[in-house]
GROMACS .gro file of C-alpha atoms in nm:
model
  226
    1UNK     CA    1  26.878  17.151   2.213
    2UNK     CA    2  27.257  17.140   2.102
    3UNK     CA    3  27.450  16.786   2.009
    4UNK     CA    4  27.675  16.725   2.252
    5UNK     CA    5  28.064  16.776   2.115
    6UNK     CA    6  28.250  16.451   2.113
    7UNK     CA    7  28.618  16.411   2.072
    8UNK     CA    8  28.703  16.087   1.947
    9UNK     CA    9  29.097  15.964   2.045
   10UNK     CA   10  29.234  15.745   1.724
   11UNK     CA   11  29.547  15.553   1.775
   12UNK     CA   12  29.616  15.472   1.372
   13UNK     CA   13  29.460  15.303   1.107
   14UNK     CA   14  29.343  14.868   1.147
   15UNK     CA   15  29.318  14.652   1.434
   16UNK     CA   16  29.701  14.504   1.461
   17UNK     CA   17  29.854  14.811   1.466
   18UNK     CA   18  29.648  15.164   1.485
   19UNK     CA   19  29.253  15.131   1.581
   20UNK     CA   20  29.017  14.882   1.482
   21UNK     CA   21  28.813  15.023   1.165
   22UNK     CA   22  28.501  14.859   1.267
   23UNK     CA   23  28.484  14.963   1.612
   24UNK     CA   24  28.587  15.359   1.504
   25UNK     CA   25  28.314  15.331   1.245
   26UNK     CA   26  28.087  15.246   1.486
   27UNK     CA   27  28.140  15.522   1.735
   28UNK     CA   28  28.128  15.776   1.486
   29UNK     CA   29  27.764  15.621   1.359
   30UNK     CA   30  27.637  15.613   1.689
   31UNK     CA   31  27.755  15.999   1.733
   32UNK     CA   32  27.623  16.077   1.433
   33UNK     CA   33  27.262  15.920   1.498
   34UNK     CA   34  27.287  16.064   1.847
   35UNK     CA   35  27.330  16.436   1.727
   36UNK     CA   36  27.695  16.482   1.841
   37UNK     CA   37  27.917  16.698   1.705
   38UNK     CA   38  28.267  16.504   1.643
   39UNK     CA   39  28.598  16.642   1.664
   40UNK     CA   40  28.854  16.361   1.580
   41UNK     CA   41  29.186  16.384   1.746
   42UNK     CA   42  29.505  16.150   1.757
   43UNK     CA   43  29.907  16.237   1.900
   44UNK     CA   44  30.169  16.346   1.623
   45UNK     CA   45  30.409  16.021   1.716
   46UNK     CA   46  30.536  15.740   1.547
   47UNK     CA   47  30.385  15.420   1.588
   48UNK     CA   48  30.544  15.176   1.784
   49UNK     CA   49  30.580  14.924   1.469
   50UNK     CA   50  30.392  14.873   1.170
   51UNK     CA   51  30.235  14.554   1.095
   52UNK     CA   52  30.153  14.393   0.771
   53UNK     CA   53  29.787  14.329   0.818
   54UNK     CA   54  29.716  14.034   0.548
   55UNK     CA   55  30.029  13.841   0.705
   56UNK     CA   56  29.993  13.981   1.080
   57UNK     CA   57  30.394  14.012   1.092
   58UNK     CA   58  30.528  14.328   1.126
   59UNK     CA   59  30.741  14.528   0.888
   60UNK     CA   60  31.016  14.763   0.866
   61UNK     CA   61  30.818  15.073   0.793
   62UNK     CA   62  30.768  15.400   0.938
   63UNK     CA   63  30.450  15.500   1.005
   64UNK     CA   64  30.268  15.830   1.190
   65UNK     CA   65  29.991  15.721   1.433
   66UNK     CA   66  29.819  16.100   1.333
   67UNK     CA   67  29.894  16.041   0.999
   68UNK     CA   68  29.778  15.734   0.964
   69UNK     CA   69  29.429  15.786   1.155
   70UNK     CA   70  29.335  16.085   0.905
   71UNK     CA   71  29.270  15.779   0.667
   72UNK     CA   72  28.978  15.695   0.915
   73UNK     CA   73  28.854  16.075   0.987
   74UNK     CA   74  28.846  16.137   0.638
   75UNK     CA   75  29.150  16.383   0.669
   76UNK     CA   76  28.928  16.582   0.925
   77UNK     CA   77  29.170  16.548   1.226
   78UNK     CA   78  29.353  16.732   1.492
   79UNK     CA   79  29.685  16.694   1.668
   80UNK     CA   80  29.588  16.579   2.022
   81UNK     CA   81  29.810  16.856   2.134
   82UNK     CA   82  29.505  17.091   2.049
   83UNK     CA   83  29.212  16.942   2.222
   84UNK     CA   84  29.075  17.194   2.462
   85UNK     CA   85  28.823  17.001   2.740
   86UNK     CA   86  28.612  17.272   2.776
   87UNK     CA   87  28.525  17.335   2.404
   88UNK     CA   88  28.418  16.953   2.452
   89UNK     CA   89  28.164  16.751   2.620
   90UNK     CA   90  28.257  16.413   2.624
   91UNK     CA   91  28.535  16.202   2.493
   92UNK     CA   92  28.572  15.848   2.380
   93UNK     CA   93  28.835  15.579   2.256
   94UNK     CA   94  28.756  15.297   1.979
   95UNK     CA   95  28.973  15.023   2.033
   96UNK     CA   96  29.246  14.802   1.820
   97UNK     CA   97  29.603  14.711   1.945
   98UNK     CA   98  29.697  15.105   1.859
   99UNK     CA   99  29.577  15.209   2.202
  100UNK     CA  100  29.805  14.897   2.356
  101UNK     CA  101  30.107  15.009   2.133
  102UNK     CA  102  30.062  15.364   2.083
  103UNK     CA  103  29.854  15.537   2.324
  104UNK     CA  104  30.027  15.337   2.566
  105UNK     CA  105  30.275  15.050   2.595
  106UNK     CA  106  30.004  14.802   2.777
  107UNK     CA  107  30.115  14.550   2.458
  108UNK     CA  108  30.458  14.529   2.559
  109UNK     CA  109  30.431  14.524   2.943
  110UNK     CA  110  30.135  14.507   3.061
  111UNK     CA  111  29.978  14.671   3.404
  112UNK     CA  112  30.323  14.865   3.452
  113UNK     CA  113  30.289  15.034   3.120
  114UNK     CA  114  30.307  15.380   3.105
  115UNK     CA  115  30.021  15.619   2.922
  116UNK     CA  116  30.162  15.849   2.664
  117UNK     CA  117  30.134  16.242   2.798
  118UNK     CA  118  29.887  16.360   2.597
  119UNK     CA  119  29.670  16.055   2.655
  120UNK     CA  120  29.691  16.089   3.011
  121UNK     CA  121  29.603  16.433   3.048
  122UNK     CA  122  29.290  16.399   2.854
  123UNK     CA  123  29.159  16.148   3.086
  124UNK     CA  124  29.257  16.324   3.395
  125UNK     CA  125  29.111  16.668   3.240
  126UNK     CA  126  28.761  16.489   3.123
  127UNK     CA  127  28.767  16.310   3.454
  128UNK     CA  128  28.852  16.622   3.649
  129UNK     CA  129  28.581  16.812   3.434
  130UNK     CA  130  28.344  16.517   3.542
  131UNK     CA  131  28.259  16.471   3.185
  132UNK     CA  132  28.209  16.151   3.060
  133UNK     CA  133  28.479  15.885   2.906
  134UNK     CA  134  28.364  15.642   2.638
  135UNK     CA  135  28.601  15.352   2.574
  136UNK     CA  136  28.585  15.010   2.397
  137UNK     CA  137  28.773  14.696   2.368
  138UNK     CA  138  29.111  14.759   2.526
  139UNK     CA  139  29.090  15.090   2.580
  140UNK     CA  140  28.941  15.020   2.905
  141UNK     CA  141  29.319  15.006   3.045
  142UNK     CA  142  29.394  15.376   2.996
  143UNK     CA  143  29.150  15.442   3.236
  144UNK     CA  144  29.301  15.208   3.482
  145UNK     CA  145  29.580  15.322   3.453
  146UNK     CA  146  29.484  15.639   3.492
  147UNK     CA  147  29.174  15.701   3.740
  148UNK     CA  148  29.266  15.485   4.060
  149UNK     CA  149  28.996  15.268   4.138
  150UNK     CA  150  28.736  15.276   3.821
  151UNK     CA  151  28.502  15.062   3.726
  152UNK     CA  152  28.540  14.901   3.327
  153UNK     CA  153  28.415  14.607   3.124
  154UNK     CA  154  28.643  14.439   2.912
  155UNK     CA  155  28.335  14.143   2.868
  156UNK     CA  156  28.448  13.860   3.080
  157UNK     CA  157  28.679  13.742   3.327
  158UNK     CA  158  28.658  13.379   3.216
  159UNK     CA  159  28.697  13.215   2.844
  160UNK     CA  160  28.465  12.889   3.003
  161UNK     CA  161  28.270  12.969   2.660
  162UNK     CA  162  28.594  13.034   2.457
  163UNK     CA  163  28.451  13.354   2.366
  164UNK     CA  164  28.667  13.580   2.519
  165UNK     CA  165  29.026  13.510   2.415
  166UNK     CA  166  29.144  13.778   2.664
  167UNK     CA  167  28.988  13.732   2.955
  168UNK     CA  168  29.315  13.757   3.157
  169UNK     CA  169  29.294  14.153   3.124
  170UNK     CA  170  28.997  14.170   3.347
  171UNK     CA  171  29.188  14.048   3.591
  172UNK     CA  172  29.491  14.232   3.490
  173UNK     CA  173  29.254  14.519   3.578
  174UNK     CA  174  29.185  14.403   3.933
  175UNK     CA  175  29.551  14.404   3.989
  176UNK     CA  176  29.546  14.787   3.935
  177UNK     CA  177  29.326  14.869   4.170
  178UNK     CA  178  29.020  14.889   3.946
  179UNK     CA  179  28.733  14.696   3.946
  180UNK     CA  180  28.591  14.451   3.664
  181UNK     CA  181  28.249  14.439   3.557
  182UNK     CA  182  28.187  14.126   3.348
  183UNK     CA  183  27.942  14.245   3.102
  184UNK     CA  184  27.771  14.094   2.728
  185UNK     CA  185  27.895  14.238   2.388
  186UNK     CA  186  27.620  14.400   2.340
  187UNK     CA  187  27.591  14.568   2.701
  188UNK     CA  188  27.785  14.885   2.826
  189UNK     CA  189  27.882  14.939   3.197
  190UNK     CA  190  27.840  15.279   3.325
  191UNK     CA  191  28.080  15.353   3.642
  192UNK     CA  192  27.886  15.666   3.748
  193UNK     CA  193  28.104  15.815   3.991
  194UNK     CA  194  28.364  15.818   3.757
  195UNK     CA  195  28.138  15.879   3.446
  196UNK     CA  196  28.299  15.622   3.225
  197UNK     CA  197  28.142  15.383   3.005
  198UNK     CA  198  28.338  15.062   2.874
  199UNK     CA  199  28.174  14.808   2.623
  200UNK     CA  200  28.421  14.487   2.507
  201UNK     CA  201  28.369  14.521   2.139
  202UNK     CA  202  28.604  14.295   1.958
  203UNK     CA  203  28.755  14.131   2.278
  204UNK     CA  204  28.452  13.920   2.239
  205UNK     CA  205  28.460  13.648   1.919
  206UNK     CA  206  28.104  13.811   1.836
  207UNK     CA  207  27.872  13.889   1.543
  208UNK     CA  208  28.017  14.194   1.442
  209UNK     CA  209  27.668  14.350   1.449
  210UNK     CA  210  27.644  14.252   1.834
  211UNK     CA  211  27.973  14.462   1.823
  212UNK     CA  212  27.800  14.763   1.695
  213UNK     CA  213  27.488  14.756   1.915
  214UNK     CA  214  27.758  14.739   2.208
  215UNK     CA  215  27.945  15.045   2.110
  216UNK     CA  216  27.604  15.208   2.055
  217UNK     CA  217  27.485  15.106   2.414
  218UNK     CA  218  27.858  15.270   2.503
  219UNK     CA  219  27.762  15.596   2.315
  220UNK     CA  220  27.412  15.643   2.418
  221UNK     CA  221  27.545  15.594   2.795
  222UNK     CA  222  27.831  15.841   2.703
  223UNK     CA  223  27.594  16.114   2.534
  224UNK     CA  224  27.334  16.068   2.851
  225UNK     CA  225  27.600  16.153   3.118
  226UNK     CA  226  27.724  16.441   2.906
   0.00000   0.00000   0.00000
């Protein structure tokens, strides 16, 4: 049978500013060992700032968010002005504070951010298409933000372990509307009305190869809806 076709969103290049490398990498391994066919897509905008990853301050440079995530597609990438829904199958979004700051302005304010356009009308077109949406770490928030009432996993809505430095987003999430699953790092939840799947990734202080069998549990769940 045909791999399923896969767009992948990228929002930039490392975890402060663009998306996290690790959690990218990982998608595009578990796509790759699932059969998928990848087409790698990120918007043709500046990022919000630029931040100086070995002293985590930012800097006074310019930088493009599709520029800048052709480093991690290996210069195989499209403008996300191009991505046509029904030449695809599924979609998903690694995570890194790129999606907060670029794909959306979540960093900066929060549950009444606004999605960027292009962002937005991929998830209403996969979700209208009822094809399936992948996303991990804080990606989750596009989709509450943008499908009333979803179902996501950030990991959990409590730090009692001090695990999960975040945990205020899950219920940042409730406030939307949405509902939050409280799920392991290596576990995906699967909101199958809505066919999205949401794994926590790096908002859990994890092994970072618990962190790859979670995005793979997010991937396999994405490629079995699609």
């Amino acid at each position: 049978k045909m791999g399923k076709r896969v767009a992948v969103v990228l929002a930039g290049c490392g975890v402060f500013d663009g998306s996290e490398i690790h959690e990218a990498s990982a998608v595009l391994v578990h796509l790759s060992r699932g059969g998928a066919t990848v087409q790698m897509f990120a918007p043709d905008v500046d990022q919000m700032h630029v931040v100086d990853h070995l002293k985590g301050d930012p800097t006074e440079e310019k930088r493009n968010v599709l520029v800048e995530s052709a480093r991690l597609a290996r210069g195989d990438i499209q403008d996300l002005a191009q991505l046509k829904v029904d030449e695809l199958d599924a979609v998903i979004f690694p995570g890194g504070f790129g999606v907060a700051k670029n794909l959306c302005d979540w960093a900066v304010k929060g549950k009444d951010c606004s999605v960027h356009s292009q962002v937005e009308a991929a998830l209403q077109a996969f979700h209208s298409a009822k094809k399936p949406i992948g996303l991990c770490c804080i990606s989750p928030v596009l989709a509450a933000k943008v499908i009333p009432g979803c179902e996501v996993t950030v990991g959990c809505d409590n730090n009692d372990d001090g695990r999960f430095p975040d945990a205020e987003t899950a219920g940042t999430i409730e406030q939307l509307g949405c509902k939050h699953v409280s799920k392991e790092v290596t576990e995906a939840h699967v909101d199958e009305k809505n066919k999205i799947v949401t794994t926590c990734a790096f908002m859990c202080k994890a092994p970072l190869h618990e962190i790859f069998d979670g995005v793979g549990a997010m991937v396999q769940e994405v490629l079995k809806l699609a």
